[in-house]
Coordinates of N, CA and C in Angstrom, one line a residue:
Chain X
S1475 N 1.2 14.1 -3.2 CA 0.4 14.6 -2.1 C -0.4 13.4 -1.5
Q1476 N -0.5 13.4 -0.2 CA -1.3 12.4 0.5 C -2.7 12.7 0.6
Q1477 N -3.5 11.7 0.2 CA -5.0 11.9 0.3 C -5.5 11.7 1.7
G1478 N -5.0 10.6 2.3 CA -5.5 10.3 3.7 C -4.5 10.7 4.7
E1479 N -5.0 11.0 5.9 CA -4.2 11.3 7.0 C -4.7 10.6 8.2
E1480 N -3.9 9.8 8.9 CA -4.3 9.0 10.0 C -4.1 9.8 11.3
D1481 N -4.9 9.5 12.3 CA -4.8 10.1 13.6 C -5.2 9.0 14.6
P1482 N -4.5 8.7 15.7 CA -3.2 9.4 16.0 C -2.0 8.8 15.2
Q1483 N -0.9 9.4 15.3 CA 0.3 8.9 14.6 C 0.8 7.6 15.3
A1484 N 0.6 7.6 16.6 CA 1.1 6.4 17.4 C 0.1 6.2 18.5
L1485 N 0.0 4.9 18.8 CA -1.0 4.4 19.8 C -0.4 3.3 20.6
S1486 N -0.4 3.4 21.9 CA 0.1 2.3 22.8 C -1.0 1.9 23.7
I1487 N -1.3 0.6 23.7 CA -2.4 0.0 24.5 C -2.0 -1.3 25.1
Q1488 N -2.8 -1.8 26.0 CA -2.5 -3.1 26.6 C -3.4 -4.1 26.0
E1489 N -2.9 -5.4 26.0 CA -3.8 -6.5 25.5 C -5.1 -6.4 26.1
G1490 N -6.1 -6.7 25.3 CA -7.5 -6.7 25.8 C -8.2 -5.4 25.5
E1491 N -7.5 -4.3 25.4 CA -8.1 -3.0 25.2 C -8.5 -2.9 23.7
N1492 N -9.3 -1.9 23.4 CA -9.7 -1.6 22.1 C -8.8 -0.5 21.5
A1493 N -8.5 -0.6 20.2 CA -7.7 0.5 19.6 C -8.5 1.1 18.5
T1494 N -8.6 2.4 18.5 CA -9.3 3.2 17.5 C -8.4 4.1 16.8
M1495 N -8.4 4.1 15.4 CA -7.6 5.1 14.7 C -8.5 5.7 13.6
N1496 N -8.2 6.9 13.2 CA -9.1 7.6 12.3 C -8.3 8.0 11.0
C1497 N -9.0 8.2 10.0 CA -8.5 8.5 8.7 C -9.3 9.6 8.1
S1498 N -8.7 10.7 7.7 CA -9.4 11.8 7.0 C -8.9 11.9 5.6
Y1499 N -9.7 12.2 4.6 CA -9.3 12.4 3.3 C -9.9 13.6 2.6
K1500 N -9.4 14.0 1.5 CA -9.7 15.3 1.0 C -10.7 15.4 -0.2
T1501 N -10.6 14.3 -1.1 CA -11.5 14.4 -2.2 C -12.5 13.2 -2.2
S1502 N -13.5 13.2 -3.0 CA -14.5 12.1 -3.0 C -13.8 10.8 -3.5
I1503 N -14.4 9.8 -3.0 CA -13.8 8.4 -3.2 C -14.8 7.4 -3.7
N1504 N -14.3 6.3 -4.2 CA -15.1 5.2 -4.6 C -15.1 4.2 -3.4
N1505 N -13.9 4.0 -2.8 CA -13.8 3.1 -1.7 C -12.6 3.5 -0.9
L1506 N -12.6 3.0 0.3 CA -11.5 3.2 1.2 C -11.1 1.9 1.8
Q1507 N -9.8 1.6 1.9 CA -9.2 0.4 2.3 C -8.3 0.6 3.5
W1508 N -8.2 -0.4 4.3 CA -7.3 -0.4 5.5 C -6.3 -1.6 5.3
Y1509 N -5.0 -1.2 5.5 CA -4.0 -2.2 5.4 C -3.2 -2.2 6.7
R1510 N -2.6 -3.4 7.0 CA -1.7 -3.5 8.1 C -0.3 -3.8 7.6
Q1511 N 0.7 -3.3 8.3 CA 2.1 -3.6 7.9 C 2.9 -3.9 9.2
N1512 N 3.3 -5.1 9.3 CA 4.2 -5.5 10.4 C 5.6 -5.0 10.1
S1513 N 6.4 -4.8 11.1 CA 7.7 -4.2 10.9 C 8.6 -5.0 9.9
G1514 N 9.1 -4.3 8.9 CA 9.9 -4.9 7.9 C 9.2 -5.8 6.9
R1515 N 7.9 -5.7 6.8 CA 7.2 -6.6 5.9 C 6.3 -5.8 5.0
G1516 N 5.7 -6.5 4.0 CA 4.8 -5.8 3.1 C 3.4 -5.6 3.7
L1517 N 2.6 -4.8 3.0 CA 1.3 -4.5 3.5 C 0.3 -5.7 3.3
V1518 N -0.6 -5.8 4.3 CA -1.6 -6.9 4.2 C -3.0 -6.2 4.2
H1519 N -3.9 -6.5 3.3 CA -5.2 -5.9 3.2 C -6.0 -6.4 4.4
L1520 N -6.8 -5.5 5.0 CA -7.6 -5.8 6.1 C -9.1 -5.8 5.7
I1521 N -9.5 -4.7 5.1 CA -10.9 -4.5 4.9 C -11.1 -3.4 3.9
L1522 N -12.2 -3.5 3.1 CA -12.5 -2.5 2.1 C -13.9 -2.0 2.4
I1523 N -14.2 -0.7 2.3 CA -15.5 -0.2 2.5 C -15.8 0.7 1.3
R1524 N -17.0 0.5 0.7 CA -17.3 1.3 -0.4 C -18.0 2.6 0.0
S1525 N -18.1 3.5 -0.9 CA -18.5 4.8 -0.6 C -20.0 4.8 -0.2
N1526 N -20.8 3.8 -0.6 CA -22.2 3.8 -0.2 C -22.4 2.9 1.0
E1527 N -21.4 2.5 1.7 CA -21.5 1.7 2.9 C -21.1 2.6 4.1
R1528 N -21.7 2.4 5.3 CA -21.4 3.2 6.4 C -20.6 2.4 7.5
E1529 N -20.7 1.1 7.5 CA -20.0 0.3 8.5 C -19.8 -1.1 7.9
K1530 N -18.7 -1.6 8.3 CA -18.3 -3.0 7.9 C -17.5 -3.7 9.0
H1531 N -17.8 -5.0 9.1 CA -17.1 -5.8 10.2 C -16.3 -6.9 9.6
S1532 N -15.2 -7.3 10.2 CA -14.5 -8.4 9.8 C -13.8 -8.9 11.0
G1533 N -14.3 -10.0 11.6 CA -13.7 -10.5 12.8 C -13.7 -9.5 13.9
R1534 N -12.5 -9.1 14.5 CA -12.4 -8.1 15.5 C -12.2 -6.7 15.0
L1535 N -12.4 -6.6 13.7 CA -12.3 -5.2 13.1 C -13.6 -4.7 12.7
R1536 N -13.7 -3.3 13.0 CA -14.9 -2.6 12.6 C -14.5 -1.3 11.9
V1537 N -15.0 -1.1 10.7 CA -14.7 0.1 10.0 C -15.9 0.9 9.8
T1538 N -15.8 2.2 9.9 CA -16.9 3.1 9.6 C -16.5 4.1 8.6
L1539 N -17.4 4.6 7.8 CA -17.1 5.6 6.8 C -18.2 6.7 6.8
D1540 N -17.7 7.9 6.9 CA -18.7 9.0 6.9 C -18.2 9.9 5.7
T1541 N -18.9 9.8 4.6 CA -18.5 10.5 3.4 C -18.8 12.0 3.5
S1542 N -19.7 12.4 4.3 CA -20.0 13.8 4.5 C -18.9 14.5 5.2
K1543 N -18.2 13.8 6.1 CA -17.1 14.3 6.9 C -15.8 13.9 6.3
K1544 N -15.8 13.1 5.2 CA -14.6 12.6 4.6 C -13.7 12.0 5.6
S1545 N -14.3 11.0 6.3 CA -13.5 10.4 7.4 C -13.9 8.9 7.5
S1546 N -12.9 8.1 8.1 CA -13.2 6.7 8.4 C -12.5 6.4 9.7
S1547 N -13.0 5.4 10.3 CA -12.3 4.9 11.5 C -12.2 3.4 11.5
L1548 N -11.1 2.9 12.1 CA -10.8 1.5 12.2 C -10.8 1.2 13.7
L1549 N -11.6 0.3 14.2 CA -11.6 -0.2 15.5 C -11.1 -1.6 15.6
I1550 N -10.1 -1.9 16.4 CA -9.7 -3.2 16.7 C -10.1 -3.6 18.1
T1551 N -11.0 -4.5 18.3 CA -11.5 -4.9 19.6 C -10.6 -6.0 20.2
A1552 N -10.6 -6.0 21.6 CA -9.8 -7.0 22.3 C -8.5 -7.2 21.7
S1553 N -7.6 -6.2 21.7 CA -6.4 -6.3 21.0 C -5.4 -7.3 21.6
R1554 N -4.5 -7.8 20.7 CA -3.6 -8.8 21.1 C -2.2 -8.3 20.8
A1555 N -1.2 -8.9 21.4 CA 0.2 -8.5 21.1 C 0.5 -8.6 19.6
A1556 N -0.1 -9.6 18.9 CA 0.1 -9.8 17.5 C -0.5 -8.7 16.6
D1557 N -1.3 -7.8 17.2 CA -1.9 -6.7 16.5 C -0.9 -5.5 16.4
T1558 N 0.2 -5.6 17.1 CA 1.3 -4.6 17.0 C 1.7 -4.5 15.5
A1559 N 1.6 -3.3 14.9 CA 1.8 -3.1 13.5 C 1.5 -1.6 13.2
S1560 N 1.8 -1.2 12.0 CA 1.3 0.1 11.5 C 0.1 -0.2 10.6
Y1561 N -0.8 0.7 10.7 CA -2.1 0.6 10.0 C -2.3 1.8 9.1
F1562 N -2.6 1.5 7.8 CA -2.7 2.6 6.8 C -4.1 2.6 6.2
C1563 N -4.6 3.8 6.0 CA -5.8 3.8 5.2 C -5.4 4.2 3.8
A1564 N -6.2 3.8 2.8 CA -5.9 4.1 1.4 C -7.2 4.4 0.7
T1565 N -7.2 5.4 -0.1 CA -8.4 5.8 -0.8 C -8.2 5.6 -2.3
D1566 N -9.3 5.2 -2.9 CA -9.4 5.0 -4.3 C -10.3 6.0 -4.9
A1567 N -9.7 7.0 -5.7 CA -10.5 8.1 -6.1 C -11.5 7.7 -7.2
G1568 N -11.4 6.5 -7.8 CA -12.4 6.0 -8.6 C -12.2 6.1 -10.1
D1569 N -11.0 6.1 -10.6 CA -10.8 6.1 -12.0 C -10.8 4.7 -12.6
S1570 N -11.0 3.7 -11.7 CA -11.1 2.3 -12.0 C -9.7 1.7 -12.3
W1571 N -8.7 2.4 -12.1 CA -7.4 1.8 -12.3 C -6.8 1.3 -10.9
G1572 N -7.5 1.4 -9.9 CA -7.0 0.9 -8.6 C -5.9 1.7 -8.0
K1573 N -5.7 3.0 -8.4 CA -4.6 3.8 -7.9 C -5.0 4.3 -6.5
L1574 N -4.2 3.7 -5.5 CA -4.5 4.1 -4.2 C -3.6 5.2 -3.7
Q1575 N -4.2 6.0 -2.8 CA -3.4 7.0 -2.1 C -3.4 6.7 -0.6
F1576 N -2.2 6.5 -0.1 CA -2.1 6.1 1.3 C -1.8 7.3 2.3
G1577 N -2.3 7.1 3.5 CA -1.9 8.0 4.5 C -0.6 7.6 5.1
A1578 N -0.1 8.4 6.1 CA 1.2 8.1 6.7 C 1.1 7.0 7.8
G1579 N 0.0 6.6 8.2 CA -0.2 5.4 9.0 C -0.3 5.8 10.5
T1580 N -0.8 4.8 11.3 CA -0.9 4.9 12.7 C -0.1 3.7 13.2
Q1581 N 0.9 3.9 14.1 CA 1.8 2.9 14.6 C 1.1 2.4 15.9
V1582 N 0.7 1.2 16.0 CA 0.0 0.6 17.2 C 1.0 -0.4 17.9
V1583 N 1.1 -0.2 19.2 CA 1.9 -1.1 20.0 C 1.0 -1.7 21.1
V1584 N 0.9 -3.0 21.1 CA 0.0 -3.7 22.1 C 1.0 -4.4 23.0
T1585 N 0.9 -4.1 24.3 CA 1.8 -4.7 25.3 C 1.1 -5.8 26.1
P1586 N 1.7 -6.9 26.3 CA 1.0 -8.0 27.0 C 0.7 -7.6 28.5
Chain V
N1319 N 1.1 -21.3 -3.4 CA 1.3 -20.1 -4.1 C 2.3 -19.2 -3.4
A1320 N 3.3 -18.6 -4.1 CA 4.2 -17.7 -3.5 C 3.6 -16.3 -3.3
G1321 N 2.6 -16.0 -4.1 CA 2.0 -14.6 -4.0 C 2.8 -13.7 -4.9
V1322 N 3.2 -12.6 -4.2 CA 4.0 -11.6 -4.9 C 5.4 -11.6 -4.3
T1323 N 6.4 -11.8 -5.2 CA 7.8 -11.9 -4.7 C 8.6 -10.7 -5.4
Q1324 N 9.6 -10.3 -4.7 CA 10.4 -9.2 -5.1 C 11.9 -9.6 -5.0
T1325 N 12.7 -9.2 -6.0 CA 14.1 -9.4 -6.1 C 14.8 -8.1 -6.5
P1326 N 15.9 -7.7 -5.8 CA 16.5 -8.3 -4.6 C 15.7 -7.8 -3.3
K1327 N 16.1 -8.3 -2.2 CA 15.6 -7.8 -0.9 C 16.3 -6.5 -0.4
F1328 N 17.6 -6.5 -0.7 CA 18.4 -5.3 -0.3 C 19.4 -5.0 -1.4
R1329 N 19.7 -3.7 -1.6 CA 20.7 -3.3 -2.6 C 21.2 -1.9 -2.2
V1330 N 22.5 -1.8 -2.4 CA 23.2 -0.5 -2.2 C 23.8 -0.1 -3.5
L1331 N 23.5 1.1 -3.9 CA 24.0 1.6 -5.2 C 24.8 2.9 -4.9
K1332 N 25.7 3.2 -5.9 CA 26.3 4.5 -5.8 C 25.6 5.4 -6.8
T1333 N 25.6 6.7 -6.5 CA 25.0 7.7 -7.4 C 25.4 7.5 -8.8
G1334 N 24.4 7.5 -9.7 CA 24.7 7.3 -11.1 C 24.6 5.9 -11.6
Q1335 N 24.6 4.9 -10.7 CA 24.5 3.5 -11.2 C 23.1 3.2 -11.5
S1336 N 22.9 2.1 -12.2 CA 21.6 1.7 -12.6 C 21.2 0.3 -12.1
M1337 N 20.0 0.0 -12.0 CA 19.6 -1.3 -11.5 C 18.1 -1.5 -11.9
T1338 N 17.7 -2.8 -11.8 CA 16.3 -3.2 -12.1 C 15.8 -4.0 -10.9
L1339 N 14.6 -3.7 -10.5 CA 13.9 -4.4 -9.5 C 12.9 -5.3 -10.2
L1340 N 12.8 -6.6 -9.7 CA 11.9 -7.5 -10.4 C 10.8 -7.8 -9.4
C1341 N 9.6 -7.8 -9.9 CA 8.4 -8.2 -9.2 C 7.7 -9.3 -10.0
A1342 N 7.4 -10.4 -9.3 CA 6.7 -11.5 -9.9 C 5.5 -11.9 -9.1
Q1343 N 4.4 -12.2 -9.8 CA 3.2 -12.7 -9.1 C 2.6 -13.9 -9.8
D1344 N 2.1 -14.9 -9.0 CA 1.6 -16.1 -9.5 C 0.1 -16.3 -9.3
M1345 N -0.6 -15.1 -9.2 CA -2.0 -15.2 -9.0 C -2.8 -14.8 -10.3
N1346 N -2.1 -14.7 -11.4 CA -2.8 -14.4 -12.7 C -3.5 -13.0 -12.6
H1347 N -2.9 -12.1 -11.8 CA -3.5 -10.8 -11.7 C -3.2 -9.9 -12.9
E1348 N -4.2 -9.1 -13.3 CA -4.0 -8.2 -14.5 C -3.2 -7.0 -14.1
Y1349 N -3.5 -6.4 -12.9 CA -3.0 -5.1 -12.5 C -1.8 -5.3 -11.6
M1350 N -0.8 -4.5 -11.8 CA 0.4 -4.5 -11.0 C 0.9 -3.0 -10.7
Y1351 N 1.5 -2.8 -9.6 CA 1.8 -1.5 -9.1 C 3.2 -1.5 -8.5
W1352 N 3.9 -0.4 -8.6 CA 5.1 -0.1 -7.9 C 4.9 1.1 -7.0
Y1353 N 5.3 1.0 -5.7 CA 5.2 2.0 -4.7 C 6.6 2.2 -4.1
R1354 N 6.8 3.4 -3.5 CA 7.9 3.6 -2.7 C 7.4 4.1 -1.3
Q1355 N 8.1 3.7 -0.2 CA 7.7 4.1 1.1 C 8.9 4.8 1.8
D1356 N 8.7 6.0 2.2 CA 9.7 6.8 2.9 C 9.3 7.0 4.3
P1357 N 10.3 7.2 5.2 CA 9.9 7.3 6.7 C 8.9 8.4 6.9
G1358 N 7.9 8.1 7.7 CA 6.9 9.1 8.1 C 5.9 9.4 7.0
M1359 N 6.0 8.7 5.9 CA 5.0 8.9 4.8 C 4.4 7.6 4.4
G1360 N 3.2 7.7 3.9 CA 2.6 6.5 3.3 C 3.2 6.1 2.0
L1361 N 2.7 5.1 1.4 CA 3.2 4.6 0.2 C 2.8 5.6 -0.9
R1362 N 3.7 5.8 -1.9 CA 3.4 6.7 -3.0 C 3.5 5.8 -4.3
L1363 N 2.6 6.0 -5.2 CA 2.6 5.2 -6.4 C 3.6 5.7 -7.5
I1364 N 4.4 4.9 -8.0 CA 5.4 5.3 -8.9 C 4.9 5.0 -10.4
H1365 N 4.6 3.8 -10.7 CA 4.1 3.4 -12.0 C 3.1 2.3 -11.8
Y1366 N 2.2 2.0 -12.7 CA 1.4 0.9 -12.6 C 1.1 0.3 -14.0
S1367 N 0.5 -0.9 -14.0 CA 0.2 -1.5 -15.3 C -1.2 -2.2 -15.2
V1368 N -2.0 -2.1 -16.2 CA -3.3 -2.7 -16.2 C -3.4 -3.9 -17.0
G1369 N -2.3 -4.4 -17.5 CA -2.2 -5.6 -18.3 C -0.9 -5.7 -19.0
E1370 N -0.7 -6.9 -19.5 CA 0.6 -7.2 -20.2 C 0.8 -6.2 -21.3
G1371 N 2.0 -5.6 -21.4 CA 2.3 -4.7 -22.4 C 1.9 -3.3 -22.2
T1372 N 1.3 -3.0 -21.0 CA 0.8 -1.6 -20.7 C 1.5 -1.1 -19.5
T1373 N 1.8 0.2 -19.5 CA 2.3 0.8 -18.3 C 1.8 2.3 -18.2
A1374 N 1.7 2.8 -17.0 CA 1.3 4.2 -16.9 C 1.9 4.8 -15.7
K1375 N 2.0 6.2 -15.7 CA 2.7 6.9 -14.6 C 1.8 7.0 -13.4
G1376 N 2.4 7.0 -12.3 CA 1.7 7.2 -11.0 C 2.0 8.6 -10.5
E1377 N 2.0 8.7 -9.2 CA 2.2 10.0 -8.5 C 3.6 10.5 -8.6
V1378 N 4.6 9.6 -8.5 CA 6.0 10.1 -8.5 C 6.9 9.3 -9.5
P1379 N 6.7 9.4 -10.8 CA 7.3 8.6 -11.8 C 8.7 9.0 -12.2
D1380 N 9.1 10.3 -11.9 CA 10.4 10.8 -12.4 C 11.6 10.0 -11.9
G1381 N 12.5 9.6 -12.8 CA 13.7 8.9 -12.5 C 13.5 7.4 -12.5
Y1382 N 12.3 6.9 -12.9 CA 12.0 5.5 -12.9 C 11.4 5.1 -14.3
N1383 N 11.7 3.9 -14.7 CA 11.0 3.3 -15.9 C 10.5 1.9 -15.5
V1384 N 9.5 1.5 -16.3 CA 8.9 0.2 -16.0 C 8.7 -0.6 -17.3
S1385 N 8.6 -1.9 -17.1 CA 8.1 -2.7 -18.3 C 7.3 -3.9 -17.8
R1386 N 6.4 -4.3 -18.6 CA 5.5 -5.4 -18.3 C 5.4 -6.3 -19.6
L1387 N 6.5 -7.0 -19.8 CA 6.5 -7.8 -21.0 C 5.8 -9.1 -20.8
K1388 N 5.7 -9.6 -19.6 CA 5.0 -10.8 -19.3 C 3.9 -10.5 -18.2
K1389 N 2.8 -11.1 -18.3 CA 1.7 -10.8 -17.3 C 2.2 -10.9 -15.9
Q1390 N 3.0 -11.9 -15.6 CA 3.4 -12.2 -14.2 C 4.5 -11.3 -13.7
N1391 N 5.2 -10.6 -14.6 CA 6.3 -9.8 -14.1 C 6.2 -8.3 -14.4
F1392 N 6.7 -7.5 -13.4 CA 6.6 -6.1 -13.6 C 8.0 -5.6 -13.1
L1393 N 8.7 -5.0 -14.0 CA 10.1 -4.5 -13.7 C 10.2 -3.0 -13.5
L1394 N 10.9 -2.6 -12.5 CA 11.1 -1.2 -12.2 C 12.6 -0.9 -12.4
G1395 N 12.9 0.1 -13.2 CA 14.3 0.4 -13.5 C 14.7 1.8 -13.0
L1396 N 15.9 1.9 -12.5 CA 16.5 3.2 -12.2 C 17.7 3.3 -13.1
E1397 N 17.6 4.3 -14.0 CA 18.7 4.4 -15.0 C 19.9 5.1 -14.4
S1398 N 19.7 6.1 -13.6 CA 20.9 6.8 -13.0 C 20.4 7.2 -11.5
A1399 N 20.8 6.3 -10.6 CA 20.3 6.4 -9.2 C 20.8 7.7 -8.6
A1400 N 19.9 8.2 -7.7 CA 20.2 9.5 -7.0 C 19.9 9.2 -5.5
P1401 N 20.6 9.9 -4.6 CA 20.3 9.7 -3.2 C 18.8 9.8 -2.8
S1402 N 18.1 10.7 -3.5 CA 16.7 10.9 -3.2 C 15.8 9.6 -3.5
Q1403 N 16.4 8.6 -4.2 CA 15.7 7.4 -4.5 C 16.0 6.3 -3.4
T1404 N 16.7 6.7 -2.4 CA 16.8 5.8 -1.2 C 15.5 5.6 -0.6
S1405 N 15.0 4.4 -0.5 CA 13.6 4.1 -0.1 C 13.4 2.6 0.0
V1406 N 12.2 2.3 0.5 CA 11.8 0.9 0.4 C 10.7 0.8 -0.7
Y1407 N 10.9 -0.1 -1.6 CA 10.1 -0.2 -2.8 C 9.2 -1.5 -2.6
F1408 N 7.9 -1.3 -2.9 CA 6.9 -2.4 -2.8 C 6.2 -2.5 -4.1
C1409 N 6.1 -3.8 -4.5 CA 5.3 -4.1 -5.6 C 4.0 -4.7 -5.1
A1410 N 2.9 -4.5 -5.9 CA 1.6 -5.0 -5.5 C 0.9 -5.5 -6.8
S1411 N -0.1 -6.4 -6.6 CA -0.9 -6.8 -7.7 C -2.3 -6.9 -7.3
S1412 N -3.2 -6.8 -8.2 CA -4.6 -7.1 -7.9 C -5.3 -7.7 -9.1
Y1413 N -6.5 -8.3 -8.9 CA -7.2 -9.0 -9.9 C -7.7 -7.9 -11.0
A1414 N -8.1 -6.8 -10.5 CA -8.5 -5.7 -11.4 C -8.4 -4.4 -10.6
G1415 N -8.8 -3.3 -11.3 CA -8.7 -2.0 -10.6 C -10.0 -1.8 -9.8
G1416 N -10.2 -0.7 -9.2 CA -11.4 -0.4 -8.5 C -11.5 -1.1 -7.2
A1417 N -12.6 -1.7 -6.8 CA -12.8 -2.3 -5.5 C -12.2 -3.7 -5.3
Y1418 N -10.9 -3.8 -5.6 CA -10.2 -5.0 -5.4 C -9.0 -4.8 -4.5
E1419 N -8.8 -5.7 -3.6 CA -7.6 -5.5 -2.7 C -6.3 -5.7 -3.5
Q1420 N -5.3 -5.1 -3.0 CA -4.0 -5.3 -3.6 C -3.1 -6.2 -2.7
Y1421 N -2.4 -7.1 -3.3 CA -1.5 -8.0 -2.6 C -0.1 -7.5 -2.8
F1422 N 0.6 -7.3 -1.6 CA 1.9 -6.7 -1.6 C 3.1 -7.7 -1.5
G1423 N 4.2 -7.4 -2.1 CA 5.4 -8.1 -1.9 C 6.1 -7.7 -0.6
P1424 N 7.2 -8.3 -0.3 CA 7.9 -8.1 1.0 C 8.8 -6.8 1.0
G1425 N 9.0 -6.2 -0.2 CA 9.7 -5.0 -0.3 C 11.2 -5.2 -0.7
T1426 N 11.8 -4.1 -1.3 CA 13.2 -4.1 -1.5 C 13.7 -2.8 -0.9
R1427 N 14.7 -2.9 0.0 CA 15.3 -1.8 0.6 C 16.5 -1.3 -0.2
L1428 N 16.4 -0.1 -0.8 CA 17.5 0.4 -1.6 C 18.1 1.6 -1.0
T1429 N 19.4 1.6 -1.0 CA 20.2 2.7 -0.5 C 21.1 3.2 -1.6
V1430 N 21.0 4.5 -1.8 CA 21.9 5.2 -2.8 C 22.8 6.1 -2.1
T1431 N 24.1 5.8 -2.3 CA 25.1 6.7 -1.6 C 25.8 7.7 -2.5

């Protein structure tokens, strides 16, 4: 079963625009991570936010976490064509083994 | 550093055949994971290992076996392949469990006919 569910499933924007995607999950978590996957490649870690954090930034990325609503959002500002990829949220339920549960992902296409 | 590598990149099997997927990491990570990715779904954990000589079942372990004889290697075996095992398989490693990022290999695309 999937813990996280991303919304929207697909997003098409132009370069320079912001892209926002959301992740909802079902059970309590220790942390939530976002990963990017370029077509035909492995996943690359973007950012990790712990359950006691509300917001985190990394370059053009901004992640928020609302544990009361069991949801997170990923904002990519000033998008570039190179941001075209699928983005996944993954939750760690906290048994310390690092077992992640992934959502189905948001496919983002950035056109020049 | 090569990071996480996977062998082979592609494979076609007939139903009932067996094969082993090899994952290797050169980051001295303790934890290693095998996932499968199917269209329209996120990654699902098959098996994982928290150290040399240890293995444990993940979310979808049936039909697969694993071994971690050396710290740097994590092998995934299919003893009798089924069409339902057609998927892309990813290996990942991390320094430890909990709040540590996972580093992924490039994947193995397996088709079972």
